[in-house]
PDB file of C-alpha atoms and ligand atoms in Angstrom:
ATOM      1  CA  MET A1304     -37.424 -53.350 -45.573  1.00  0.00           C
ATOM      2  CA  ASP A1305     -36.760 -50.433 -47.852  1.00  0.00           C
ATOM      3  CA  THR A1306     -38.998 -47.566 -46.747  1.00  0.00           C
ATOM      4  CA  GLU A1307     -36.584 -44.672 -46.961  1.00  0.00           C
ATOM      5  CA  TRP A1308     -37.286 -41.380 -48.708  1.00  0.00           C
ATOM      6  CA  PHE A1309     -35.344 -42.607 -51.766  1.00  0.00           C
ATOM      7  CA  SER A1310     -36.916 -46.093 -51.873  1.00  0.00           C
ATOM      8  CA  ASN A1311     -38.647 -45.593 -55.199  1.00  0.00           C
ATOM      9  CA  TRP A1312     -35.707 -44.205 -57.077  1.00  0.00           C
ATOM     10  CA  GLN A1313     -34.706 -46.394 -59.987  1.00  0.00           C
ATOM     11  CA  HIS A1314     -32.771 -43.874 -62.035  1.00  0.00           C
ATOM     12  CA  VAL A1315     -30.871 -40.806 -60.923  1.00  0.00           C
ATOM     13  CA  PHE A1316     -28.716 -38.200 -62.623  1.00  0.00           C
ATOM     14  CA  LYS A1317     -25.785 -37.023 -60.531  1.00  0.00           C
ATOM     15  CA  LEU A1318     -24.765 -33.453 -61.319  1.00  0.00           C
ATOM     16  CA  ASP A1319     -21.505 -31.874 -60.292  1.00  0.00           C
ATOM     17  CA  PRO A1320     -21.927 -28.300 -59.025  1.00  0.00           C
ATOM     18  CA  ASP A1321     -18.390 -27.563 -60.222  1.00  0.00           C
ATOM     19  CA  LYS A1322     -19.341 -28.265 -63.852  1.00  0.00           C
ATOM     20  CA  GLU A1323     -21.228 -26.021 -66.269  1.00  0.00           C
ATOM     21  CA  ILE A1324     -24.598 -27.147 -67.540  1.00  0.00           C
ATOM     22  CA  SER A1325     -26.862 -25.135 -69.835  1.00  0.00           C
ATOM     23  CA  ASP A1326     -30.473 -24.351 -68.976  1.00  0.00           C
ATOM     24  CA  GLU A1327     -31.580 -26.372 -72.005  1.00  0.00           C
ATOM     25  CA  ALA A1328     -29.644 -29.451 -70.934  1.00  0.00           C
ATOM     26  CA  LEU A1329     -30.851 -29.139 -67.352  1.00  0.00           C
ATOM     27  CA  ASP A1330     -34.429 -28.814 -68.593  1.00  0.00           C
ATOM     28  CA  GLN A1331     -34.126 -32.053 -70.550  1.00  0.00           C
ATOM     29  CA  LEU A1332     -32.573 -33.885 -67.611  1.00  0.00           C
ATOM     30  CA  CYS A1333     -35.180 -32.724 -65.105  1.00  0.00           C
ATOM     31  CA  MET A1334     -38.041 -33.503 -67.513  1.00  0.00           C
ATOM     32  CA  SER A1335     -36.595 -36.850 -68.610  1.00  0.00           C
ATOM     33  CA  GLY A1336     -38.594 -39.029 -66.241  1.00  0.00           C
ATOM     34  CA  THR A1337     -35.605 -39.652 -63.994  1.00  0.00           C
ATOM     35  CA  ASP A1338     -36.549 -40.122 -60.357  1.00  0.00           C
ATOM     36  CA  ALA A1339     -34.130 -37.645 -58.883  1.00  0.00           C
ATOM     37  CA  ILE A1340     -31.178 -35.380 -59.304  1.00  0.00           C
ATOM     38  CA  ILE A1341     -28.326 -35.860 -56.853  1.00  0.00           C
ATOM     39  CA  ILE A1342     -25.987 -32.928 -56.542  1.00  0.00           C
ATOM     40  CA  GLY A1343     -22.490 -33.908 -55.561  1.00  0.00           C
ATOM     41  CA  GLY A1344     -18.895 -33.994 -56.650  1.00  0.00           C
ATOM     42  CA  SER A1345     -15.473 -35.049 -55.501  1.00  0.00           C
ATOM     43  CA  SER A1346     -13.791 -31.659 -55.843  1.00  0.00           C
ATOM     44  CA  GLY A1347     -14.568 -27.966 -56.258  1.00  0.00           C
ATOM     45  CA  VAL A1348     -17.886 -28.127 -54.394  1.00  0.00           C
ATOM     46  CA  THR A1349     -18.743 -24.835 -52.681  1.00  0.00           C
ATOM     47  CA  PHE A1350     -21.789 -23.349 -50.949  1.00  0.00           C
ATOM     48  CA  GLU A1351     -22.283 -20.980 -53.889  1.00  0.00           C
ATOM     49  CA  ASN A1352     -22.147 -23.482 -56.745  1.00  0.00           C
ATOM     50  CA  THR A1353     -24.332 -25.928 -54.777  1.00  0.00           C
ATOM     51  CA  VAL A1354     -27.011 -23.310 -53.982  1.00  0.00           C
ATOM     52  CA  ASP A1355     -26.933 -22.134 -57.565  1.00  0.00           C
ATOM     53  CA  LEU A1356     -27.533 -25.602 -59.006  1.00  0.00           C
ATOM     54  CA  LEU A1357     -30.199 -26.403 -56.389  1.00  0.00           C
ATOM     55  CA  ALA A1358     -32.096 -23.230 -57.314  1.00  0.00           C
ATOM     56  CA  ARG A1359     -32.019 -24.173 -60.986  1.00  0.00           C
ATOM     57  CA  VAL A1360     -33.222 -27.742 -60.362  1.00  0.00           C
ATOM     58  CA  ARG A1361     -35.925 -26.414 -58.031  1.00  0.00           C
ATOM     59  CA  ARG A1362     -37.836 -25.028 -61.010  1.00  0.00           C
ATOM     60  CA  TYR A1363     -38.836 -28.629 -61.656  1.00  0.00           C
ATOM     61  CA  SER A1364     -40.810 -31.086 -59.580  1.00  0.00           C
ATOM     62  CA  VAL A1365     -38.130 -33.792 -59.704  1.00  0.00           C
ATOM     63  CA  ASP A1366     -36.634 -34.783 -56.320  1.00  0.00           C
ATOM     64  CA  CYS A1367     -33.304 -33.194 -55.579  1.00  0.00           C
ATOM     65  CA  ALA A1368     -30.868 -34.614 -53.032  1.00  0.00           C
ATOM     66  CA  LEU A1369     -27.464 -33.515 -51.879  1.00  0.00           C
ATOM     67  CA  GLU A1370     -24.512 -35.760 -51.399  1.00  0.00           C
ATOM     68  CA  VAL A1371     -22.703 -34.010 -48.595  1.00  0.00           C
ATOM     69  CA  SER A1372     -19.011 -34.447 -49.225  1.00  0.00           C
ATOM     70  CA  THR A1373     -17.743 -31.174 -47.826  1.00  0.00           C
ATOM     71  CA  MET A1374     -18.908 -28.853 -45.097  1.00  0.00           C
ATOM     72  CA  ASP A1375     -18.674 -25.920 -47.528  1.00  0.00           C
ATOM     73  CA  GLY A1376     -21.335 -27.533 -49.655  1.00  0.00           C
ATOM     74  CA  ALA A1377     -23.803 -28.292 -46.839  1.00  0.00           C
ATOM     75  CA  VAL A1378     -26.827 -26.386 -48.105  1.00  0.00           C
ATOM     76  CA  PRO A1379     -30.365 -26.468 -46.658  1.00  0.00           C
ATOM     77  CA  GLY A1380     -33.459 -26.905 -48.808  1.00  0.00           C
ATOM     78  CA  PHE A1381     -32.880 -30.256 -50.481  1.00  0.00           C
ATOM     79  CA  ASP A1382     -35.451 -33.064 -50.475  1.00  0.00           C
ATOM     80  CA  GLY A1383     -32.895 -35.354 -48.924  1.00  0.00           C
ATOM     81  CA  TYR A1384     -29.268 -35.747 -47.925  1.00  0.00           C
ATOM     82  CA  PHE A1385     -26.795 -38.568 -48.345  1.00  0.00           C
ATOM     83  CA  VAL A1386     -23.779 -38.629 -46.086  1.00  0.00           C
ATOM     84  CA  PRO A1387     -21.148 -40.806 -47.713  1.00  0.00           C
ATOM     85  CA  PHE A1388     -18.946 -43.102 -45.667  1.00  0.00           C
ATOM     86  CA  VAL A1389     -16.121 -44.579 -47.739  1.00  0.00           C
ATOM     87  CA  LEU A1390     -15.934 -48.076 -46.331  1.00  0.00           C
ATOM     88  CA  ASN A1391     -12.778 -49.132 -48.150  1.00  0.00           C
ATOM     89  CA  THR A1392     -10.674 -46.096 -47.335  1.00  0.00           C
ATOM     90  CA  LYS A1393      -7.469 -46.299 -45.372  1.00  0.00           C
ATOM     91  CA  GLU A1394      -8.081 -42.837 -43.949  1.00  0.00           C
ATOM     92  CA  ALA A1395     -10.218 -42.315 -40.868  1.00  0.00           C
ATOM     93  CA  ASP A1396     -11.107 -38.853 -42.191  1.00  0.00           C
ATOM     94  CA  TRP A1397     -13.223 -40.344 -44.965  1.00  0.00           C
ATOM     95  CA  LEU A1398     -14.515 -43.194 -42.898  1.00  0.00           C
ATOM     96  CA  MET A1399     -15.885 -41.079 -40.099  1.00  0.00           C
ATOM     97  CA  LEU A1400     -13.938 -38.025 -38.968  1.00  0.00           C
ATOM     98  CA  LYS A1401     -15.115 -35.540 -41.590  1.00  0.00           C
ATOM     99  CA  GLN A1402     -18.707 -36.597 -41.039  1.00  0.00           C
ATOM    100  CA  LEU A1403     -18.228 -36.179 -37.299  1.00  0.00           C
ATOM    101  CA  GLU A1404     -16.793 -32.715 -37.795  1.00  0.00           C
ATOM    102  CA  GLY A1405     -19.893 -31.882 -39.835  1.00  0.00           C
ATOM    103  CA  LEU A1406     -22.161 -33.028 -37.021  1.00  0.00           C
ATOM    104  CA  GLN A1407     -20.172 -31.109 -34.423  1.00  0.00           C
ATOM    105  CA  GLU A1408     -20.789 -27.972 -36.442  1.00  0.00           C
ATOM    106  CA  TYR A1409     -24.264 -28.524 -37.941  1.00  0.00           C
ATOM    107  CA  GLY A1410     -25.720 -31.491 -36.036  1.00  0.00           C
ATOM    108  CA  HIS A1411     -28.606 -29.462 -34.602  1.00  0.00           C
ATOM    109  CA  PHE A1412     -29.789 -28.500 -38.082  1.00  0.00           C
ATOM    110  CA  VAL A1413     -29.800 -31.939 -39.678  1.00  0.00           C
ATOM    111  CA  PRO A1414     -33.228 -33.045 -41.005  1.00  0.00           C
ATOM    112  CA  TRP A1415     -32.735 -36.590 -39.749  1.00  0.00           C
ATOM    113  CA  GLU A1416     -35.802 -38.153 -41.342  1.00  0.00           C
ATOM    114  CA  MET A1417     -34.451 -37.350 -44.791  1.00  0.00           C
ATOM    115  CA  THR A1418     -30.753 -37.826 -44.131  1.00  0.00           C
ATOM    116  CA  SER A1419     -29.178 -41.188 -44.812  1.00  0.00           C
ATOM    117  CA  ALA A1420     -25.754 -42.701 -44.477  1.00  0.00           C
ATOM    118  CA  SER A1421     -24.447 -44.077 -47.708  1.00  0.00           C
ATOM    119  CA  GLY A1422     -21.846 -46.828 -47.468  1.00  0.00           C
ATOM    120  CA  TYR A1423     -19.547 -46.359 -50.424  1.00  0.00           C
ATOM    121  CA  ILE A1424     -17.370 -49.102 -51.800  1.00  0.00           C
ATOM    122  CA  VAL A1425     -15.105 -47.325 -54.290  1.00  0.00           C
ATOM    123  CA  LEU A1426     -13.773 -49.711 -56.922  1.00  0.00           C
ATOM    124  CA  ASN A1427     -12.082 -47.608 -59.618  1.00  0.00           C
ATOM    125  CA  GLU A1428      -8.615 -46.841 -58.320  1.00  0.00           C
ATOM    126  CA  ASP A1429      -8.057 -44.174 -60.999  1.00  0.00           C
ATOM    127  CA  SER A1430     -11.138 -42.156 -60.073  1.00  0.00           C
ATOM    128  CA  THR A1431     -10.959 -38.806 -58.315  1.00  0.00           C
ATOM    129  CA  ALA A1432     -13.260 -40.272 -55.670  1.00  0.00           C
ATOM    130  CA  ALA A1433     -10.722 -43.035 -54.926  1.00  0.00           C
ATOM    131  CA  LYS A1434      -7.764 -40.668 -54.920  1.00  0.00           C
ATOM    132  CA  VAL A1435      -9.397 -37.995 -52.786  1.00  0.00           C
ATOM    133  CA  SER A1436     -10.699 -40.500 -50.265  1.00  0.00           C
ATOM    134  CA  GLY A1437      -7.609 -42.724 -50.174  1.00  0.00           C
ATOM    135  CA  ALA A1438      -9.683 -45.755 -51.056  1.00  0.00           C
ATOM    136  CA  ASN A1439      -8.146 -49.169 -51.385  1.00  0.00           C
ATOM    137  CA  ALA A1440     -10.025 -49.709 -54.632  1.00  0.00           C
ATOM    138  CA  LYS A1441      -8.154 -52.702 -55.973  1.00  0.00           C
ATOM    139  CA  LEU A1442     -10.352 -55.377 -54.477  1.00  0.00           C
ATOM    140  CA  SER A1443     -11.367 -58.780 -55.745  1.00  0.00           C
ATOM    141  CA  ALA A1444     -14.969 -59.913 -55.515  1.00  0.00           C
ATOM    142  CA  GLN A1445     -14.041 -62.021 -52.517  1.00  0.00           C
ATOM    143  CA  GLU A1446     -12.543 -58.962 -50.856  1.00  0.00           C
ATOM    144  CA  VAL A1447     -15.583 -56.799 -51.575  1.00  0.00           C
ATOM    145  CA  LEU A1448     -18.052 -59.115 -49.883  1.00  0.00           C
ATOM    146  CA  PRO A1449     -16.898 -58.490 -46.300  1.00  0.00           C
ATOM    147  CA  TYR A1450     -17.423 -54.762 -46.880  1.00  0.00           C
ATOM    148  CA  VAL A1451     -20.931 -55.528 -48.073  1.00  0.00           C
ATOM    149  CA  TRP A1452     -21.672 -57.694 -45.049  1.00  0.00           C
ATOM    150  CA  MET A1453     -20.287 -55.055 -42.729  1.00  0.00           C
ATOM    151  CA  ALA A1454     -22.376 -52.292 -44.294  1.00  0.00           C
ATOM    152  CA  ASP A1455     -25.577 -54.253 -44.685  1.00  0.00           C
ATOM    153  CA  ARG A1456     -25.632 -56.667 -41.778  1.00  0.00           C
ATOM    154  CA  LEU A1457     -23.410 -55.255 -39.054  1.00  0.00           C
ATOM    155  CA  LEU A1458     -23.833 -51.506 -39.454  1.00  0.00           C
ATOM    156  CA  ARG A1459     -27.238 -51.830 -41.122  1.00  0.00           C
ATOM    157  CA  LEU A1460     -26.571 -48.845 -43.353  1.00  0.00           C
ATOM    158  CA  PRO A1461     -29.578 -47.907 -45.470  1.00  0.00           C
ATOM    159  CA  VAL A1462     -27.481 -47.575 -48.639  1.00  0.00           C
ATOM    160  CA  VAL A1463     -24.655 -49.575 -50.174  1.00  0.00           C
ATOM    161  CA  TYR A1464     -23.187 -47.645 -53.104  1.00  0.00           C
ATOM    162  CA  ILE A1465     -20.987 -49.556 -55.539  1.00  0.00           C
ATOM    163  CA  GLU A1466     -18.953 -46.709 -56.995  1.00  0.00           C
ATOM    164  CA  TYR A1467     -16.903 -47.122 -60.163  1.00  0.00           C
ATOM    165  CA  SER A1468     -17.003 -43.402 -60.996  1.00  0.00           C
ATOM    166  CA  GLY A1469     -15.588 -42.897 -64.496  1.00  0.00           C
ATOM    167  CA  MET A1470     -15.435 -46.577 -65.397  1.00  0.00           C
ATOM    168  CA  TYR A1471     -18.070 -49.198 -66.116  1.00  0.00           C
ATOM    169  CA  GLY A1472     -17.943 -51.767 -63.381  1.00  0.00           C
ATOM    170  CA  ASP A1473     -17.974 -55.521 -63.099  1.00  0.00           C
ATOM    171  CA  MET A1474     -21.623 -56.487 -63.471  1.00  0.00           C
ATOM    172  CA  SER A1475     -21.078 -60.005 -62.127  1.00  0.00           C
ATOM    173  CA  LEU A1476     -19.681 -58.453 -58.956  1.00  0.00           C
ATOM    174  CA  LEU A1477     -22.679 -56.129 -58.806  1.00  0.00           C
ATOM    175  CA  ALA A1478     -25.001 -59.114 -59.149  1.00  0.00           C
ATOM    176  CA  ARG A1479     -23.164 -60.869 -56.326  1.00  0.00           C
ATOM    177  CA  VAL A1480     -23.426 -57.809 -54.092  1.00  0.00           C
ATOM    178  CA  ALA A1481     -27.151 -57.525 -54.836  1.00  0.00           C
ATOM    179  CA  SER A1482     -27.704 -61.143 -53.895  1.00  0.00           C
ATOM    180  CA  GLU A1483     -25.900 -60.693 -50.567  1.00  0.00           C
ATOM    181  CA  LEU A1484     -27.869 -57.680 -49.358  1.00  0.00           C
ATOM    182  CA  GLN A1485     -30.470 -58.279 -46.699  1.00  0.00           C
ATOM    183  CA  GLN A1486     -31.740 -54.770 -46.103  1.00  0.00           C
ATOM    184  CA  ALA A1487     -29.616 -52.050 -47.709  1.00  0.00           C
ATOM    185  CA  HIS A1488     -30.711 -50.284 -50.883  1.00  0.00           C
ATOM    186  CA  LEU A1489     -28.137 -50.862 -53.641  1.00  0.00           C
ATOM    187  CA  PHE A1490     -26.933 -47.904 -55.683  1.00  0.00           C
ATOM    188  CA  TYR A1491     -24.645 -48.394 -58.655  1.00  0.00           C
ATOM    189  CA  GLY A1492     -22.705 -45.617 -60.363  1.00  0.00           C
ATOM    190  CA  GLY A1493     -19.856 -45.509 -62.827  1.00  0.00           C
ATOM    191  CA  GLY A1494     -19.209 -45.323 -66.551  1.00  0.00           C
ATOM    192  CA  ILE A1495     -22.767 -45.536 -67.771  1.00  0.00           C
ATOM    193  CA  ASP A1496     -22.570 -43.925 -71.199  1.00  0.00           C
ATOM    194  CA  HIS A1497     -25.092 -46.032 -73.077  1.00  0.00           C
ATOM    195  CA  ALA A1498     -28.643 -47.278 -72.565  1.00  0.00           C
ATOM    196  CA  GLU A1499     -27.511 -50.890 -72.643  1.00  0.00           C
ATOM    197  CA  LYS A1500     -25.012 -50.373 -69.831  1.00  0.00           C
ATOM    198  CA  ALA A1501     -27.723 -48.679 -67.793  1.00  0.00           C
ATOM    199  CA  ALA A1502     -30.065 -51.587 -68.434  1.00  0.00           C
ATOM    200  CA  ASN A1503     -27.460 -54.119 -67.310  1.00  0.00           C
ATOM    201  CA  ALA A1504     -26.786 -52.233 -64.100  1.00  0.00           C
ATOM    202  CA  ALA A1505     -30.531 -51.917 -63.474  1.00  0.00           C
ATOM    203  CA  LYS A1506     -30.859 -55.694 -63.457  1.00  0.00           C
ATOM    204  CA  HIS A1507     -28.979 -55.727 -60.147  1.00  0.00           C
ATOM    205  CA  ALA A1508     -28.949 -52.267 -58.571  1.00  0.00           C
ATOM    206  CA  LYS A1509     -32.093 -50.738 -57.134  1.00  0.00           C
ATOM    207  CA  THR A1510     -30.914 -47.309 -58.222  1.00  0.00           C
ATOM    208  CA  VAL A1511     -28.707 -46.594 -61.224  1.00  0.00           C
ATOM    209  CA  VAL A1512     -26.727 -43.359 -61.099  1.00  0.00           C
ATOM    210  CA  VAL A1513     -25.699 -41.637 -64.317  1.00  0.00           C
ATOM    211  CA  GLY A1514     -23.069 -38.933 -63.980  1.00  0.00           C
ATOM    212  CA  ASN A1515     -20.400 -37.760 -66.380  1.00  0.00           C
ATOM    213  CA  ILE A1516     -22.050 -38.691 -69.670  1.00  0.00           C
ATOM    214  CA  VAL A1517     -24.527 -35.882 -69.002  1.00  0.00           C
ATOM    215  CA  TYR A1518     -21.731 -33.453 -69.836  1.00  0.00           C
ATOM    216  CA  ASN A1519     -20.357 -35.375 -72.827  1.00  0.00           C
ATOM    217  CA  ASP A1520     -23.349 -36.836 -74.628  1.00  0.00           C
ATOM    218  CA  LEU A1521     -26.708 -35.602 -73.436  1.00  0.00           C
ATOM    219  CA  THR A1522     -28.678 -37.762 -75.852  1.00  0.00           C
ATOM    220  CA  ALA A1523     -26.983 -40.919 -74.573  1.00  0.00           C
ATOM    221  CA  ALA A1524     -27.554 -39.774 -70.993  1.00  0.00           C
ATOM    222  CA  LEU A1525     -31.263 -39.210 -71.594  1.00  0.00           C
ATOM    223  CA  ALA A1526     -31.630 -42.658 -73.187  1.00  0.00           C
ATOM    224  CA  THR A1527     -30.539 -44.315 -69.938  1.00  0.00           C
ATOM    225  CA  VAL A1528     -33.768 -43.283 -68.206  1.00  0.00           C
ATOM    226  CA  GLU A1529     -36.028 -45.354 -70.419  1.00  0.00           C
ATOM    227  CA  ALA A1530     -33.550 -48.239 -70.421  1.00  0.00           C
ATOM    228  CA  VAL A1531     -33.622 -48.452 -66.626  1.00  0.00           C
ATOM    229  CA  LYS A1532     -37.391 -48.028 -66.447  1.00  0.00           C
ATOM    230  CA  GLN A1533     -37.925 -50.874 -68.914  1.00  0.00           C
ATOM    231  CA  VAL A1534     -35.785 -53.286 -66.898  1.00  0.00           C
ATOM    232  CA  LYS A1535     -37.571 -52.334 -63.687  1.00  0.00           C
ATOM    233  CA  GLN A1536     -40.940 -52.780 -65.377  1.00  0.00           C
ATOM    234  CA  SER A1537     -40.009 -56.230 -66.649  1.00  0.00           C
ATOM    235  CA  GLN A1538     -38.723 -57.226 -63.193  1.00  0.00           C
ATOM    236  CA  LYS A1539     -42.158 -56.421 -61.779  1.00  0.00           C
ATOM    237  CA  ALA A1540     -44.003 -58.477 -64.392  1.00  0.00           C
TER     238      ALA A1540
HETATM  239  C1  1GP B2878     -20.246 -40.813 -59.648  1.00  0.00           C
HETATM  240  O1  1GP B2878     -21.401 -42.877 -59.442  1.00  0.00           O
HETATM  241  C2  1GP B2878     -21.412 -41.638 -60.074  1.00  0.00           C
HETATM  242  O2  1GP B2878     -20.286 -40.612 -58.268  1.00  0.00           O
HETATM  243  C3  1GP B2878     -21.569 -41.732 -61.555  1.00  0.00           C
HETATM  244  O3  1GP B2878     -20.395 -42.135 -62.208  1.00  0.00           O
HETATM  245  O4  1GP B2878     -19.782 -40.158 -63.584  1.00  0.00           O
HETATM  246  O5  1GP B2878     -18.937 -42.442 -64.177  1.00  0.00           O
HETATM  247  O6  1GP B2878     -21.353 -41.849 -64.481  1.00  0.00           O
HETATM  248  P1  1GP B2878     -20.098 -41.608 -63.688  1.00  0.00           P
END
């Protein structure tokens, strides 16, 4: 059963603290009807740029979560925290050791009830996320499924995140993953630069994450909110 603090999120904008965003653009994103802003990035994340972006998003009532990918960027005051575990990495650092280091240092301060492990399956081998984390991203659908079973059924992680960062993913694979999940909440992110792509992802993922297009085409980014909401509404009917 999906009763986590992020259960109701259908659409999310992911903002990179290492990238510039104007007050006007941020205002439109936070007022767009999206369910949350996730702050996170694969490189250049610091305490300062994370605090700065959090403070700016805090002017709005929208939920704001942190994806904790570096100890430097571990900032208090968010509504929730995702700790990513890259399931298809070859490096123990990204599977568990960095997270463990974080707990050794800050474990006593973790707000556990709003902190969730996020089981990432990184599927775009050219993405920074894949390169930084040493992910074995070239996987067939058949090869992805055991990762999904491990995350969802063995480890019982609350989140499975299908991550194509920078590239629109295989929607038939996403559909297959969705149909296999027994309890985890499915996030999809990657290459959504158009309302239609957002709508297609929303047919399968519980939460659709829109990242980079925010910086390249704000109008297209904003249109994804309504597209996702419409699909979710029709699924309810
Ligand atoms: C990245 O999944 C997110 O972590 C979103 O991907 O930047 O390609 O939209 P994009």
